mmCIF file of C-alpha atoms and ligand atoms in Angstrom:
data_model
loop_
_atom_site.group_PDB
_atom_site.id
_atom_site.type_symbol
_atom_site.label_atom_id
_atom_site.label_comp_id
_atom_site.label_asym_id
_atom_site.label_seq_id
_atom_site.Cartn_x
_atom_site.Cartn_y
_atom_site.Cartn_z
ATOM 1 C CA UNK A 1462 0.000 0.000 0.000
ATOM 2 C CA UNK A 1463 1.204 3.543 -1.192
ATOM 3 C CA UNK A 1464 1.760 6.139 1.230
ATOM 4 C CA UNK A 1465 -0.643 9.013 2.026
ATOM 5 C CA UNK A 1466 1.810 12.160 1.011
ATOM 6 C CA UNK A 1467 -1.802 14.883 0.874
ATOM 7 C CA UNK A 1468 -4.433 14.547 2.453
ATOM 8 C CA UNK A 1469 -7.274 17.177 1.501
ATOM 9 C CA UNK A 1470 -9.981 17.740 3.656
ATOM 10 C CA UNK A 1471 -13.482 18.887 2.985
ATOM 11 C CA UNK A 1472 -12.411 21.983 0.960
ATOM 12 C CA UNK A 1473 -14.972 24.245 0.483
ATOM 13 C CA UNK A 1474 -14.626 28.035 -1.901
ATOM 14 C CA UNK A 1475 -16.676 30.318 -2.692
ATOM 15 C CA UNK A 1476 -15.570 33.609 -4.972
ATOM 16 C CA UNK A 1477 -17.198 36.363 -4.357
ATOM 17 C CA UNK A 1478 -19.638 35.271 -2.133
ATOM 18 C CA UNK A 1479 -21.491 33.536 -4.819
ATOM 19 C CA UNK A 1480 -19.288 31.271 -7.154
ATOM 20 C CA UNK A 1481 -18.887 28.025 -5.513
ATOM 21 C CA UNK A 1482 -15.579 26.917 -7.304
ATOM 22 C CA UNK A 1483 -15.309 24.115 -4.455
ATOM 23 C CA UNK A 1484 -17.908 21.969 -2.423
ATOM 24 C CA UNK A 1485 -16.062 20.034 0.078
ATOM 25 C CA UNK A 1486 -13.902 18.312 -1.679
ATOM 26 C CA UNK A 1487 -11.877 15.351 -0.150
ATOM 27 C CA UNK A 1488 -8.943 13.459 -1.784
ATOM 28 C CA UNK A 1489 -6.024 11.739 -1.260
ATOM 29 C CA UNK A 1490 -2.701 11.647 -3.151
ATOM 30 C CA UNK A 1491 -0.309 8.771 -2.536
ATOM 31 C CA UNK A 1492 3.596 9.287 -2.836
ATOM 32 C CA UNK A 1493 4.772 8.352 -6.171
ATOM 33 C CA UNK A 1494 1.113 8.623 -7.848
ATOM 34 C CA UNK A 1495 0.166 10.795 -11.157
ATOM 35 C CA UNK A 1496 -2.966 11.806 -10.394
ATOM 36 C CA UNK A 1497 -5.352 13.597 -13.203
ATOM 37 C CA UNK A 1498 -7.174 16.181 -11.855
ATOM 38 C CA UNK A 1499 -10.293 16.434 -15.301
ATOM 39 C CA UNK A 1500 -13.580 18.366 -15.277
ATOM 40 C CA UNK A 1501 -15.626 20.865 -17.831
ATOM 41 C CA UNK A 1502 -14.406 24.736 -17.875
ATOM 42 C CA UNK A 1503 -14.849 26.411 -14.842
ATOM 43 C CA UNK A 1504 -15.140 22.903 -13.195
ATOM 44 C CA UNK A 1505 -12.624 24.091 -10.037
ATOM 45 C CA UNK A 1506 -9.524 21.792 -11.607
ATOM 46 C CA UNK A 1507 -7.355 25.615 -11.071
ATOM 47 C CA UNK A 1508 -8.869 26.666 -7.711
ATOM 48 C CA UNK A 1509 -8.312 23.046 -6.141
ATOM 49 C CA UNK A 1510 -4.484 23.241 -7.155
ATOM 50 C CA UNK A 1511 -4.430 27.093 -6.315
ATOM 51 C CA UNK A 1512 -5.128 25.941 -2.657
ATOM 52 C CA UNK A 1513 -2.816 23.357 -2.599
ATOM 53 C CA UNK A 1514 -0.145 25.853 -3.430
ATOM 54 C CA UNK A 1515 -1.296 28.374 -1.155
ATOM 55 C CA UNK A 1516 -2.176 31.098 -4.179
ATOM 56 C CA UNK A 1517 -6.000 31.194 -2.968
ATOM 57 C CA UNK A 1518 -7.192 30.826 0.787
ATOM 58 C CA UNK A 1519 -10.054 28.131 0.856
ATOM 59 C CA UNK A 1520 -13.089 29.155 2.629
ATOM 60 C CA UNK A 1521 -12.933 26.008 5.040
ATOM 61 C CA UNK A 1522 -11.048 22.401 5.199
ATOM 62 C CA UNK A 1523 -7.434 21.397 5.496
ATOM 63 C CA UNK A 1524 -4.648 19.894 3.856
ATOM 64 C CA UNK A 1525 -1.508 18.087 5.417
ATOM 65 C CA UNK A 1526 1.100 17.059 3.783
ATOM 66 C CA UNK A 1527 2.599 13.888 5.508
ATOM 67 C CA UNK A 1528 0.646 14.116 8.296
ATOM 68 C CA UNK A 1529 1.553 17.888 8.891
ATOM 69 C CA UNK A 1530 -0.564 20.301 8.012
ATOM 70 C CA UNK A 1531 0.611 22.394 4.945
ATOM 71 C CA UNK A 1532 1.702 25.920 6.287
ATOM 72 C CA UNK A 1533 4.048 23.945 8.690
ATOM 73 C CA UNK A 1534 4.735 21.013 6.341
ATOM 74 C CA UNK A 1535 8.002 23.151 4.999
ATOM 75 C CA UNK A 1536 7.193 21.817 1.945
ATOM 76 C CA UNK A 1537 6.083 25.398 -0.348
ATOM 77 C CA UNK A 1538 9.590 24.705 -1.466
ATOM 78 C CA UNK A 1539 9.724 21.244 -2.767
ATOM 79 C CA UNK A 1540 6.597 21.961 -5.346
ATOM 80 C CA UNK A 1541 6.816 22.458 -8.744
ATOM 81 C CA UNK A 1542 4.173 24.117 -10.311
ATOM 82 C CA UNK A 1543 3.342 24.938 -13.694
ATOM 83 C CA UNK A 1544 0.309 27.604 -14.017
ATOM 84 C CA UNK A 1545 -2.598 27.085 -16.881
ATOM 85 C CA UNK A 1546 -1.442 29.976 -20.144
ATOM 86 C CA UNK A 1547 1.991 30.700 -19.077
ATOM 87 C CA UNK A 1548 3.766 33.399 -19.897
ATOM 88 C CA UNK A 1549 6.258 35.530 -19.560
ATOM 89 C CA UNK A 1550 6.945 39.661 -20.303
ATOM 90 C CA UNK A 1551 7.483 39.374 -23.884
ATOM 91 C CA UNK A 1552 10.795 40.954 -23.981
ATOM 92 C CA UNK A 1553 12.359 38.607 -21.602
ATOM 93 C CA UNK A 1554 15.089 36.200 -23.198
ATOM 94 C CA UNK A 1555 14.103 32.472 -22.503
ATOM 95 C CA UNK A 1556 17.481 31.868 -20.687
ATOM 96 C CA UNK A 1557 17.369 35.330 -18.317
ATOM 97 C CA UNK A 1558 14.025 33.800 -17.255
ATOM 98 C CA UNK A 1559 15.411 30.234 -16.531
ATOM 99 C CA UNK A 1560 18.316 32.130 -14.526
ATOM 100 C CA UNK A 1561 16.715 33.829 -12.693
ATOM 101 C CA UNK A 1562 14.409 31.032 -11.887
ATOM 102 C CA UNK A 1563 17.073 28.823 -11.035
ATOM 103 C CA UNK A 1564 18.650 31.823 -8.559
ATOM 104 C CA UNK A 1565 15.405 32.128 -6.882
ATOM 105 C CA UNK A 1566 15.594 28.069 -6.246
ATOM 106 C CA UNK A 1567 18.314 28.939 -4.472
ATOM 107 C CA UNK A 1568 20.669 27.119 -6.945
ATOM 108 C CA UNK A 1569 24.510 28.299 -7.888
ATOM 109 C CA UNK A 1570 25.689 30.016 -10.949
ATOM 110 C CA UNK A 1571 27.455 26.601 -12.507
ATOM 111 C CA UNK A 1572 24.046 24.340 -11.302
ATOM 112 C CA UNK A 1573 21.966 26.710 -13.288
ATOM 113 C CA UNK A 1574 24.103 26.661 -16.348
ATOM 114 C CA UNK A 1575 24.423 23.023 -16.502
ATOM 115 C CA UNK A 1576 20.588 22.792 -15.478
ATOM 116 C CA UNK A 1577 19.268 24.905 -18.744
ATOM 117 C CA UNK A 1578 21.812 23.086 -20.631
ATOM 118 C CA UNK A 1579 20.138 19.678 -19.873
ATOM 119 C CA UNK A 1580 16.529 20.726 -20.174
ATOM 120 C CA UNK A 1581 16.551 22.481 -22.963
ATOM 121 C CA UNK A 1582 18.284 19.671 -24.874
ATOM 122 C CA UNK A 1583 15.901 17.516 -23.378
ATOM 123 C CA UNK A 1584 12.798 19.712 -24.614
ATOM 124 C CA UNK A 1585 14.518 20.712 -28.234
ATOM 125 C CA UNK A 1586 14.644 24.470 -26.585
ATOM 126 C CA UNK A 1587 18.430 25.315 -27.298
ATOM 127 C CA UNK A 1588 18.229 27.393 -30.184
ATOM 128 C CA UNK A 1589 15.692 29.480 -28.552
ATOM 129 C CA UNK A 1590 17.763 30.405 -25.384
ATOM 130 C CA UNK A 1591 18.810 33.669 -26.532
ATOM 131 C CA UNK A 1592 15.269 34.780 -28.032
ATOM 132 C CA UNK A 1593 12.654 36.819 -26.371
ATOM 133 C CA UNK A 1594 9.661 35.183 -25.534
ATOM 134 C CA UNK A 1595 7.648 37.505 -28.089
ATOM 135 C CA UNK A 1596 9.118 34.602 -30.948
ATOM 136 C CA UNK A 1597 7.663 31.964 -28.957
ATOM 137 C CA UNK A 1598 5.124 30.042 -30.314
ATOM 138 C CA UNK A 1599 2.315 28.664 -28.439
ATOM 139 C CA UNK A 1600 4.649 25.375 -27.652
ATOM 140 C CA UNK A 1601 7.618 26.778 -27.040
ATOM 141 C CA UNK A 1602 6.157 28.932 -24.649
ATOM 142 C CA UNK A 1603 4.570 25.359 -23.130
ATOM 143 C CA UNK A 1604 7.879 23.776 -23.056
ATOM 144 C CA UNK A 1605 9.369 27.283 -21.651
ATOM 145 C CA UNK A 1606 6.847 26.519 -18.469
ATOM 146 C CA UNK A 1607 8.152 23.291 -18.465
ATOM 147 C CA UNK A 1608 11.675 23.550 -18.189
ATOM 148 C CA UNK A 1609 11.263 26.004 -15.308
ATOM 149 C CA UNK A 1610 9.635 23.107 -13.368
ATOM 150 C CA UNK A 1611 12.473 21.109 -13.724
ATOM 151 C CA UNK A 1612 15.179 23.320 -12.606
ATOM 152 C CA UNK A 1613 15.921 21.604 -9.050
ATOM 153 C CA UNK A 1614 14.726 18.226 -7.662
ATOM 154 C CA UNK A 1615 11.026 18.390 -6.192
ATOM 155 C CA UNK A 1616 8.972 16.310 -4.141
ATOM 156 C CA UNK A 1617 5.358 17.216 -6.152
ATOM 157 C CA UNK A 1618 5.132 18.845 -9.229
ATOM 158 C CA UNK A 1619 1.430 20.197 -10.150
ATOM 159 C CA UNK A 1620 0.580 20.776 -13.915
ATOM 160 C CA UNK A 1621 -1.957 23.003 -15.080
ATOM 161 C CA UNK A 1622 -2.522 21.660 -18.576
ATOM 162 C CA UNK A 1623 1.069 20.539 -19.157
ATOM 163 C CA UNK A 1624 0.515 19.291 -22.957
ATOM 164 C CA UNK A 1625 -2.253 21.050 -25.185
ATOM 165 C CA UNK A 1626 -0.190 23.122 -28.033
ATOM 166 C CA UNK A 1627 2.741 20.736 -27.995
ATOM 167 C CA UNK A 1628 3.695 18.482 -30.922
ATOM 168 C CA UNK A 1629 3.413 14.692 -30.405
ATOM 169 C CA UNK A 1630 6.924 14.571 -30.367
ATOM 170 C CA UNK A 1631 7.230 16.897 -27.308
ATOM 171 C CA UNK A 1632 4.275 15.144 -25.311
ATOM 172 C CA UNK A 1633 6.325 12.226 -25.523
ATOM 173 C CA UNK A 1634 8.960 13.800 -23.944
ATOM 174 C CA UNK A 1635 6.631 15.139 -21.590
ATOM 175 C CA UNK A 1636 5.354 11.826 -20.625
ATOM 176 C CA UNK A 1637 9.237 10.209 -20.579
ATOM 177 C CA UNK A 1638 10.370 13.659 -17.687
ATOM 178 C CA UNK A 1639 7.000 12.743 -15.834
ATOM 179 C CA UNK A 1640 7.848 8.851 -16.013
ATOM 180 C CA UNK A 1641 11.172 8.849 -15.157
ATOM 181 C CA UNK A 1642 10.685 11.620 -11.689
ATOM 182 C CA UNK A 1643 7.936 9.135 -10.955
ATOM 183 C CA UNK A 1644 10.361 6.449 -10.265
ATOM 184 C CA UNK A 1645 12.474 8.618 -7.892
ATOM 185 C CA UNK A 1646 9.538 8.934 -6.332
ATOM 186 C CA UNK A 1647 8.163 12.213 -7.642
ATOM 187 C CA UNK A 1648 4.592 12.357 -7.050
ATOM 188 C CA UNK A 1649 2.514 14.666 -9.798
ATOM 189 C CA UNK A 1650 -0.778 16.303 -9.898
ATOM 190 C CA UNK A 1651 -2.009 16.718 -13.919
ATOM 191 C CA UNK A 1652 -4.604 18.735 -14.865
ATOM 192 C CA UNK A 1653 -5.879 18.368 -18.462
ATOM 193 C CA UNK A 1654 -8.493 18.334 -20.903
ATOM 194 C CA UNK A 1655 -5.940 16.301 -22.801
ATOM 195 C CA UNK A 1656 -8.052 12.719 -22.045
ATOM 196 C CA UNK A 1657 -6.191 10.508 -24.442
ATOM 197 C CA UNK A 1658 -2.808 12.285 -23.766
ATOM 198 C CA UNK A 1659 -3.344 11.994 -19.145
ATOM 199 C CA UNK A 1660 -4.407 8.480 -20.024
ATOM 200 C CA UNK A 1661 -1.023 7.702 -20.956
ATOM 201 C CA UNK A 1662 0.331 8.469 -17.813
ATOM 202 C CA UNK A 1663 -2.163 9.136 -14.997
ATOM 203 C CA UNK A 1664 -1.943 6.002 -12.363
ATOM 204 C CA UNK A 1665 -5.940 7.548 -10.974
ATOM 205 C CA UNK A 1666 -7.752 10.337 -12.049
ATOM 206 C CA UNK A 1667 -10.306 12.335 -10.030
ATOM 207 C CA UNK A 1668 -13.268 13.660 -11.870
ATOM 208 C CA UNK A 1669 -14.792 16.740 -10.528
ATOM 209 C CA UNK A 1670 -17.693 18.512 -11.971
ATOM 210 C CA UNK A 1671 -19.183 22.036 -10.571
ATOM 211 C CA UNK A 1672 -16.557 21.915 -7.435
ATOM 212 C CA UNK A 1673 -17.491 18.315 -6.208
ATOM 213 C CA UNK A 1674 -15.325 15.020 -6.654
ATOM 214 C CA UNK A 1675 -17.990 12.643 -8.298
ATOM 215 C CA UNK A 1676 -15.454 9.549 -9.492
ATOM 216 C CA UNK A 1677 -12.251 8.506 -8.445
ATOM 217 C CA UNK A 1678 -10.347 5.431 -9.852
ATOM 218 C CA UNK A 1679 -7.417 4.000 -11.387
ATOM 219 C CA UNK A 1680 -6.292 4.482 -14.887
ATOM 220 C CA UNK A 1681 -5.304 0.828 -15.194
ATOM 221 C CA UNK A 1682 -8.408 -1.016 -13.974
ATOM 222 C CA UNK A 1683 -10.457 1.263 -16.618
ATOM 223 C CA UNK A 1684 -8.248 -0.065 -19.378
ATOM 224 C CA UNK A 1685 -7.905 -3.622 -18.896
ATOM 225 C CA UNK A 1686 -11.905 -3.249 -17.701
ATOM 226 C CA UNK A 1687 -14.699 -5.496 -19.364
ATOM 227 C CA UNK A 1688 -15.706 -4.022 -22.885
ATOM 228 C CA UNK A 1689 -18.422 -1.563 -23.483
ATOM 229 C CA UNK A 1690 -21.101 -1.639 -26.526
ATOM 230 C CA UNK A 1691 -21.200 1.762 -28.371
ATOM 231 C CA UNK A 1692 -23.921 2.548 -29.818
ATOM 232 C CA UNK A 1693 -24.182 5.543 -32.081
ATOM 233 C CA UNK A 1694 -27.344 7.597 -33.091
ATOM 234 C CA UNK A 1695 -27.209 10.792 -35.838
ATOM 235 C CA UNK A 1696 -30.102 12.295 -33.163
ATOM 236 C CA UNK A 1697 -30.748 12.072 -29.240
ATOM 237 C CA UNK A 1698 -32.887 9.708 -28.989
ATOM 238 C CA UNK A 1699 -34.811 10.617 -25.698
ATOM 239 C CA UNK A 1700 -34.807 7.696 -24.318
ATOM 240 C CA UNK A 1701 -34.312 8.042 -20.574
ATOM 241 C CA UNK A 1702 -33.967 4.326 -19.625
ATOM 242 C CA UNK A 1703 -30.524 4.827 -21.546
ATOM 243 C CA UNK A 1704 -27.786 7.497 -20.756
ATOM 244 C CA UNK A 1705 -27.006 8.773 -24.260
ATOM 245 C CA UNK A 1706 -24.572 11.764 -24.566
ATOM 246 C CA UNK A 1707 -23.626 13.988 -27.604
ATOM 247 C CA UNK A 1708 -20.087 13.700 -28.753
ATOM 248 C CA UNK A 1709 -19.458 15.141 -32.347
ATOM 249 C CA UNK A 1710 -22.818 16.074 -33.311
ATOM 250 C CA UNK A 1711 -23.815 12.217 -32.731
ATOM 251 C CA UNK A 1712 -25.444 10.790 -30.130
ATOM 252 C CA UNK A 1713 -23.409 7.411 -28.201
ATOM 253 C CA UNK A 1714 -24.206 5.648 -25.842
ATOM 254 C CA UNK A 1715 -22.176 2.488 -24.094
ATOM 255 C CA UNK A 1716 -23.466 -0.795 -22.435
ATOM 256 C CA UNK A 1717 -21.507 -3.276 -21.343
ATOM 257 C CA UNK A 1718 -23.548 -6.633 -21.672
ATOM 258 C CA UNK A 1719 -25.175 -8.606 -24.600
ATOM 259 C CA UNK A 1720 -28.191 -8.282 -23.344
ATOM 260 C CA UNK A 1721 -28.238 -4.944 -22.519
ATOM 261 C CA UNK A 1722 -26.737 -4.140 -26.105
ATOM 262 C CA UNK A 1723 -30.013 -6.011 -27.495
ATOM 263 C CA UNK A 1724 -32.523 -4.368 -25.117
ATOM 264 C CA UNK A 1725 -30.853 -1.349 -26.092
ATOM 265 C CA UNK A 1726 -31.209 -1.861 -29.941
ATOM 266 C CA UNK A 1727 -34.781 -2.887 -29.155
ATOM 267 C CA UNK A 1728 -35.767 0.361 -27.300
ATOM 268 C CA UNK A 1729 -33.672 2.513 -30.483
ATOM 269 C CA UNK A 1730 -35.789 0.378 -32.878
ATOM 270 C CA UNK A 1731 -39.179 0.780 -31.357
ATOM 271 C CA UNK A 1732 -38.452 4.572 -31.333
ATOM 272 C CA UNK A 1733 -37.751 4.458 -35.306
ATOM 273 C CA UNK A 1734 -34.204 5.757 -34.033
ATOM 274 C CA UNK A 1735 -31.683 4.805 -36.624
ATOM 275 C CA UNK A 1736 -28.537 3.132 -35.391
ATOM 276 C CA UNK A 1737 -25.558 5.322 -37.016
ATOM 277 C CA UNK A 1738 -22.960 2.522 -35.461
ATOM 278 C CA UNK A 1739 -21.878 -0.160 -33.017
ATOM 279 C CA UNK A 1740 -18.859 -0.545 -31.971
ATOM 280 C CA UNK A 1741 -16.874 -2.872 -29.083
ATOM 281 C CA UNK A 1742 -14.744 -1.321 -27.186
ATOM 282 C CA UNK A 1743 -12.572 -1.164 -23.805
ATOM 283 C CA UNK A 1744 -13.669 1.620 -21.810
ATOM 284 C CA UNK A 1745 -11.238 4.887 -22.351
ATOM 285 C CA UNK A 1746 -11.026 7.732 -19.712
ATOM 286 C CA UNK A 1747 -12.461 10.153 -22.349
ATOM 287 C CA UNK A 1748 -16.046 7.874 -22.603
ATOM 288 C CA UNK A 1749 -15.926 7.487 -18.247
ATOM 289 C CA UNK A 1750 -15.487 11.302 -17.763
ATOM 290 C CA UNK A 1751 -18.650 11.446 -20.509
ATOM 291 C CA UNK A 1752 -20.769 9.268 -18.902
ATOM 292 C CA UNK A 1753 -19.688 10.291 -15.656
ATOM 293 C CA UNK A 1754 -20.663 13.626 -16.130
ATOM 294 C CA UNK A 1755 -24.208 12.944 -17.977
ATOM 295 C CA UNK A 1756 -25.157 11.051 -15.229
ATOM 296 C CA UNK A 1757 -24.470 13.600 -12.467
ATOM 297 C CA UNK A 1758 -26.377 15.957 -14.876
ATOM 298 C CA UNK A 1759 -29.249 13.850 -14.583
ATOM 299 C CA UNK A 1760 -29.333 13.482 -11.216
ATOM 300 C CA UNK A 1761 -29.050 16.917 -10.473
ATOM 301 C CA UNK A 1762 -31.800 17.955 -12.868
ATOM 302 C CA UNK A 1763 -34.232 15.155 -11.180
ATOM 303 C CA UNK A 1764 -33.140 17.057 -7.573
HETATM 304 P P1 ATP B 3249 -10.787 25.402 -16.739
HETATM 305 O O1 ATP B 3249 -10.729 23.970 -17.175
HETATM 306 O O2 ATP B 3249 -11.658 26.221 -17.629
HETATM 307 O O3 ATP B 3249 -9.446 26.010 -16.489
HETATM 308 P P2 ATP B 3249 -11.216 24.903 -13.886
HETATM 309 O O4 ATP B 3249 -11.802 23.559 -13.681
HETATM 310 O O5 ATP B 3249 -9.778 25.066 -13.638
HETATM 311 O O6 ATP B 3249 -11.612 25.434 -15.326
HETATM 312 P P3 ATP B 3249 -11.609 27.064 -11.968
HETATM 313 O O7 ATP B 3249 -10.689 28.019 -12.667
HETATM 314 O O8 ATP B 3249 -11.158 26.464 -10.695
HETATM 315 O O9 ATP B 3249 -12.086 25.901 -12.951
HETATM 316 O O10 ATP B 3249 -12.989 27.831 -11.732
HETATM 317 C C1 ATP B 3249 -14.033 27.291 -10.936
HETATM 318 C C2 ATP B 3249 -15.129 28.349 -10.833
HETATM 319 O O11 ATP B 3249 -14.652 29.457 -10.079
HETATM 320 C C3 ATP B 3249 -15.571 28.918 -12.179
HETATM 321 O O12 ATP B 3249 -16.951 29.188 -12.090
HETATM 322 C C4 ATP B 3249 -14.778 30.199 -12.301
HETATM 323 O O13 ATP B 3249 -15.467 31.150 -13.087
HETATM 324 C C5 ATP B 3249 -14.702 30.646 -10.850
HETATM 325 N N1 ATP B 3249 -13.477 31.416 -10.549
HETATM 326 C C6 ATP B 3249 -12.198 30.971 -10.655
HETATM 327 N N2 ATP B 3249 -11.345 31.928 -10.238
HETATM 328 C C7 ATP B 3249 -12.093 32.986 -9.866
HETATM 329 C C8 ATP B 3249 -11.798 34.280 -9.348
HETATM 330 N N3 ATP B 3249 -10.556 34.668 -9.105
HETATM 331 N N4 ATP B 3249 -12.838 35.116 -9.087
HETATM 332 C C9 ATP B 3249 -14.115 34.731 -9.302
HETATM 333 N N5 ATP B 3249 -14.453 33.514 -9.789
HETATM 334 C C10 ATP B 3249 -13.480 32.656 -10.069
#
């Protein structure tokens, strides 16, 4: 059994007095875990890892870190955190940003050197060293975010959407940095919208939908899990025995029994709904978070 290394506590936030980004939410995060933090827009993803880092004051609930709770934990310095969109001033040269990272690490002048050496070999980010960050592209300026992470050694490194804009070859090397600090023990928090890309290398994933944790589960057991029926229809087809969601301007839904595939077709048939596809398939974390999310929908809407 992994070790508890957070331990958050019936979190709750409200902005404003009115926006409830958070409804207390409870989670743990084991030492040495990836954990995928996924929801919709606006879902609370930002302000849950905001409060972890101690950027926004939550309105009640706790975290400790190892037992200890956070402001005495010592640990502010041992996180790695890489915000949603960021930036830097444009004018800024990628490598006087990385120094002056590294200095405020705490690191000397040869560890930084041979530091942005390293990463930005790793991340293909040499030749753009000595360029502002005006002639960044939207990737560059990803994998700028990136490489300021990995500037010393740290014990949890949260990502705010490390992967959308980069090439495939970069989110492999993405995935390979988060691997390989994973077996020194490194434990990550991911958010993303990137479903197919987390499922690569998320070990659980926590699904939370208007500031409440609704599913929590490992990335593994949802692979290798039973296969799911899909069924596709070009139009909703109202049926409320069956949780059918839109995805592409077609209508799916997934079963995951013979007989519930034929009771399925049945209920489609009788309602002159025609059957666009069927497909078998394992379950991927893209179709959970889907179905996940309908059903809470319907729930709340029968409430
Ligand atoms: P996204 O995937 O779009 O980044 P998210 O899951 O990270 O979304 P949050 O940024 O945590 O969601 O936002 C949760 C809710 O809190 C949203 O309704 C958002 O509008 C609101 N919110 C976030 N930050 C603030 C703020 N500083 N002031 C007021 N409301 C805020």
């Amino acid at each position: 059994m992994q070790e508890k290394f957070i331990e958050i506590k019936n979190l709750n936030k409200t902005y404003r007095g009115k926006i409830k980004a958070l409804k207390n939410v409870s989670l743990d995060i084991y030492q040495g875990e990836v954990l995928a933090l996924i929801g919709l827009n606006g879902a609370g993803k930002s302000t849950l890892v905001k409060i972890l880092l101690q950027l926004v004051i939550p309105d009640s609930g706790e975290i400790l870190f190892n037992t200890k709770l956070f402001d005495r934990s010592g640990i502010k310095n041992s996180i790695a955190y890489l915000p949603e969109l960021f930036r830097i001033p444009p004018d800024m040269k990628a490598y006087t940003f990385l120094k002056y990272m590294g200095e405020l690490s705490g690191l000397n002048k040869s560890e930084i050197q041979k530091k942005i050496i390293d990463i930005s070999h790793t991340l293909q980010l040499e030749k753009w060293l000595n360029k502002p960050a005006k002639k960044f592209s939207k990737g560059m300026m990803l994998k700028l975010g990136i490489a300021q992470t990995l500037l010393d050694d740290y014990l949890l490194y949260v990502l705010d959407e490390p992967t959308e804009g980069l090439d495939p070859i970069a989110r492999r090397t993405v995935r390979d940095i988060i691997k390989s600090l994973q077996d020194k023990g490194c434990t990550f928090i991911i958010n993303s919208h990137m479903l197919s890309e987390i499922e690569l290398v998320a070990d659980r994933f926590a699904i939370i939908h208007q500031g409440e944790i609704i599913n929590i589960g490992k990335v593994n057991e949802l692979l290798r899990g039973k296969p799911v029926y899909e069924v596709v229809a070009n139009v909703n087809p109202n049926l409320t025995q069956w949780q059918f969601y839109e995805y592409n301007s077609l209508w799916k839904c997934s079963v995951s029994t013979p007989e519930e595939l034929n009771l399925l077709l049945n209920d489609l048939n009788n309602s002159s709904v025609k059957v666009h596809n069927i497909s078998m398939n394992t379950l991927n974390l893209e179709d959970l978070f889907l179905q996940n999310i309908f059903a809470r929908d319907v729930d709340n809407n029968k409430n």
